[in-house]
Amino acid sequence: MSRRAIYPGTFDPLTNGHVDIIARACHLFDEVIVAILVNPGKQPMFTVDERVEMLNEELGPRFPRVRIETFEGLLVDYAMKCEAQAIIRGVRSVKDYEYELPMILMNRRLNPLVETVLLVAAEDTSYISSSLIKEVFSLGGTIDGLVPDLIVERMNNKIRAGL
Amino acid sequence: MSRRAIYPGTFDPLTNGHVDIIARACHLFDEVIVAILVNPGKQPMFTVDERVEMLNEELGPRFPRVRIETFEGLLVDYAMKCEAQAIIRGVRSVKDYEYELPMILMNRRLNPLVETVLLVAAEDTSYISSSLIKEVFSLGGTIDGLVPDLIVERMNNKIRAGL
Amino acid sequence: MSRRAIYPGTFDPLTNGHVDIIARACHLFDEVIVAILVNPGKQPMFTVDERVEMLNEELGPRFPRVRIETFEGLLVDYAMKCEAQAIIRGVRSVKDYEYELPMILMNRRLNPLVETVLLVAAEDTSYISSSLIKEVFSLGGTIDGLVPDLIVERMNNKIRAGL
Amino acid sequence: MSRRAIYPGTFDPLTNGHVDIIARACHLFDEVIVAILVNPGKQPMFTVDERVEMLNEELGPRFPRVRIETFEGLLVDYAMKCEAQAIIRGVRSVKDYEYELPMILMNRRLNPLVETVLLVAAEDTSYISSSLIKEVFSLGGTIDGLVPDLIVERMNNKIRAGL
Amino acid sequence: MSRRAIYPGTFDPLTNGHVDIIARACHLFDEVIVAILVNPGKQPMFTVDERVEMLNEELGPRFPRVRIETFEGLLVDYAMKCEAQAIIRGVRSVKDYEYELPMILMNRRLNPLVETVLLVAAEDTSYISSSLIKEVFSLGGTIDGLVPDLIVERMNNKIRAGL
Amino acid sequence: MSRRAIYPGTFDPLTNGHVDIIARACHLFDEVIVAILVNPGKQPMFTVDERVEMLNEELGPRFPRVRIETFEGLLVDYAMKCEAQAIIRGVRSVKDYEYELPMILMNRRLNPLVETVLLVAAEDTSYISSSLIKEVFSLGGTIDGLVPDLIVERMNNKIRAGL
């Protein structure tokens, strides 16, 4: 039987924390769909198209069983459409666990056929989040080693383009 | 590719919380090894042999892809021997998560090829533990619906045998 | 001596989690005032008047000792005006407990005569919140069984009216 | 309607944290039964009889609506026998909340007619526990102001008697 | 060797919780720099200049080894510029600890020479935060004893000026 | 002014987590006393004398400002005797924080002149504890890189001596 999992998120930007969870998920599933949430309400750093392109460029060569997609609407509906058995979520802390819990139970109620799998983040990525990365970057701090090199480059380009 | 997971524990006794996690694990993996830890230091309610027999009787008919085993020594060594990619742990609370975390990270260091997968307990099993079951039972409270009927029967037999 | 408690909230909308806590509170107190916070800063789904009407319709027949009110200003001042001994708060998680704690201690300092009573949510309502209900609903997910039928109907009417 | 609550514990010894919770409970209920758990498995500092006597001496004059009792067996059975609607538990921390949660849900299942009420400890008693009191006392630290004066005296007598 | 620490924050307004942490920090370090974050994105109650003046007036006479400064940009860069070995953070709860953790680890990565020191808030300030103070004040509740008298006066002046 | 801190523990055995905290403490204080608790109630792996010798051998050359001592009785009394301003505690998790909190507040009450300083463990030591090290070691797992090489050697010697 082929096993497929979805790893949903905004990935704005992709961090080494995300990459760590994706590598773990690939170890457990035959196919991992990295699913970018299209959320019109928020002002992102990178457009959805830019994120699709960056994730393909960064993850494609390293993870042949990863597919990059976008989705909107209910995650469990999207999971069913993809014929995925599992939703992957990385947990870095008690706060993450507490944040995920109501959504896991709600998703389970909405569709009991899709199971959420919690994977524990590598300890050296436990403090990395997209929002903290953006904050440090905006204050001029180095983010090398916290996000893939490609992402550092694109974030620098964004700034230069803004000048 | 065939996916195999280990669900370790003492199962003294098996509860409906365990059964819920086993059902979820079967949804995600091709084979689930329920692995009873042989722990000579503790005085259990049921011997390891009794537990193997009870788990086989209870789980065998319902979960054809479950295998009951026993193990001692390092869990990750046992997982390698079984050619399992994953260790399954159920999480009922922040306390569970905090308890599991150091062991997950230690196991990962001992063997990075074995990933721990956290599954969230069904909310109606979130308060069930083997130790609380034994405590309630010893005080004369009903445990019907909290453990499989077979287990209730065996626990009652234990008491009668003790008279 | 007659015991009166206040159960404050926005109830936008009323969920089965709220109803569960109200039923528990009625078991403990002679009168329970469900007090809708009038909060001009937020854009609610239902107006205060709509909420008063819906809560009366839903709770009135089931809980004869419940009274629906609205309040603004300091909760402890309102509690004194109502001659209530207690404020009821439902707790679903560690996060809820941590969120309530500073407000409980602050309210106690503002008025030591009003005690906050924490009631633990039924486990099958532990993941229900008004905001998650609204999010699921807005994405087209079913909320049947998570809020009273009356509320489902009114939420559907809101949408139809919006067309 | 008369409201009765049980405040169970070992009270070995009674601390100012317990007294604080008892005072709060008296504010909410017509009668509060302080119920000393008879636990033959543990080696206490004071015998059950000594504790009954000390609690009567300390609490009797201050709290006319408090009654001191002892109990064994299931707490909810004892609550039913006493015709109590509520079990009172003090919460000092996340750890306390996490510890109480499974027992609250188990007790609710065993008897849905008895509701557990969580009261938040006064912040200046949040670090006081019977076990920490005994540890500090055994190392020669002062416990004045952390337990009632009567308890300090009896603990000192215990030591002198031991010489 | 002279030891210098930074205590960063918005201090909008200064609370007795802040003053408690500052007193503790002065006990441990030769010099404590209270560093007001200049955060143009937020609409504060008091301007940065007003806060500098108020903190100098309140803290100057009581804590001769405290210096009031302002900063923007990365906290660790500012700490280096000040030749400070430590960043002081007060912790009131699990929530505070969880909030601080990623920032501590990120700051450590950005500059391993600056260590974050967590000090536990006095229990009677554990529920005080600038935002809760402002909320209580705006609803007409008393904040006496929760912030220095000088701050109460200035907050009252703000209101009167607004009329 | 010279600043002195105590880092208390059983150090049975010393781990790289302890060494990490000691290094951080040395960055903040002029002198750090590593204080081994003499606890006659517990059966340790290494005697107190062995631990004193091992800590001196391991820490002496690397940390000239560290002194190894033993103590019994109240920690704050010992701290006063040493003329230390601070007690150092490492925090690896919410569980650690919750465990430390009552002891910090109790110690503060017993002696307000001694402040407890919490330092956050390096993320790659966050799962290391003496007890988990001993458990892994006893099951035949490698502890290289988790404790200093000297400790690995001594633990191996213990086993050989036991044969």
Coordinates of C-alpha atoms in Angstrom, one line a residue, chain A residues 19-117:
Chain A
V19 CA 13.4 21.1 5.8
D20 CA 14.2 18.9 8.8
I21 CA 10.5 17.9 9.2
I22 CA 10.2 17.2 5.4
A23 CA 13.2 14.9 5.6
R24 CA 11.7 13.0 8.5
A25 CA 8.3 12.7 6.8
C26 CA 10.1 11.3 3.6
H27 CA 11.5 8.6 5.8
L28 CA 8.0 7.6 6.9
F29 CA 5.9 8.1 3.8
D30 CA 6.1 7.1 0.1
E31 CA 5.0 10.6 -1.0
V32 CA 5.0 13.9 0.9
I33 CA 3.0 16.8 -0.5
V34 CA 4.3 20.1 0.8
A35 CA 1.1 22.2 0.6
I36 CA 1.3 26.0 0.7
L37 CA -1.8 27.5 2.2
V38 CA -3.2 30.3 0.0
N39 CA -4.3 32.8 2.6
P40 CA -5.5 36.0 0.9
G41 CA -5.9 37.8 4.3
K42 CA -2.2 38.1 5.1
Q43 CA 0.5 40.2 3.5
P44 CA 3.3 37.7 2.9
M45 CA 6.9 38.3 2.2
F46 CA 6.9 36.1 -0.9
T47 CA 3.9 35.6 -3.2
V48 CA 2.4 32.1 -3.4
D49 CA 4.0 31.7 -6.9
E50 CA 7.4 32.7 -5.6
R51 CA 7.1 30.2 -2.8
V52 CA 6.1 27.4 -5.1
E53 CA 9.1 28.2 -7.3
M54 CA 11.5 28.4 -4.3
L55 CA 10.3 25.2 -2.7
N56 CA 10.6 23.4 -6.0
E57 CA 14.1 24.6 -6.6
E58 CA 15.2 23.9 -3.0
L59 CA 13.4 20.6 -2.3
G60 CA 13.1 19.1 -5.7
P61 CA 16.7 17.9 -6.1
R62 CA 17.0 16.7 -2.5
F63 CA 13.7 15.0 -2.0
P64 CA 12.4 13.2 -5.1
R65 CA 9.3 12.0 -3.3
V66 CA 8.2 15.5 -2.4
R67 CA 5.6 17.4 -4.4
I68 CA 4.9 21.1 -4.0
E69 CA 1.2 22.1 -4.1
T70 CA -1.0 25.0 -3.0
F71 CA -4.4 24.7 -1.3
E72 CA -7.3 26.7 0.1
G73 CA -10.3 25.7 2.1
L74 CA -10.5 23.0 4.6
L75 CA -7.2 21.0 5.0
V76 CA -9.0 17.7 5.5
D77 CA -11.0 18.2 2.3
Y78 CA -7.7 18.9 0.5
A79 CA -6.2 15.8 2.1
M80 CA -9.0 13.6 0.9
K81 CA -8.7 15.0 -2.7
C82 CA -5.0 14.1 -2.6
E83 CA -5.8 10.7 -1.2
A84 CA -3.4 11.4 1.7
Q85 CA -3.7 9.3 4.9
A86 CA -1.8 11.8 7.1
I87 CA -1.2 15.4 7.9
I88 CA 2.3 16.1 9.2
R89 CA 3.0 18.8 11.8
G90 CA 6.3 19.6 13.4
V91 CA 6.3 20.3 17.1
R92 CA 9.0 22.5 18.7
S93 CA 7.6 23.1 22.1
V94 CA 4.7 22.8 24.5
K95 CA 3.3 25.9 22.9
D96 CA 3.2 24.2 19.5
Y97 CA 1.6 21.2 20.9
E98 CA -1.1 23.3 22.6
Y99 CA -1.7 25.2 19.4
E100 CA -2.0 22.1 17.3
L101 CA -4.3 20.1 19.7
P102 CA -7.7 21.8 19.0
M103 CA -7.0 21.7 15.2
I104 CA -6.0 18.1 15.3
L105 CA -9.2 17.1 17.2
M106 CA -11.3 19.3 14.9
N107 CA -9.8 17.9 11.8
R108 CA -10.4 14.4 13.1
R109 CA -14.0 15.2 13.6
L110 CA -14.4 16.7 10.2
N111 CA -12.8 13.7 8.7
P112 CA -11.7 10.7 10.8
L113 CA -9.9 9.1 7.8
V114 CA -7.1 11.7 7.9
E115 CA -4.7 11.2 10.8
T116 CA -2.4 14.0 12.1
V117 CA 1.2 12.8 12.8

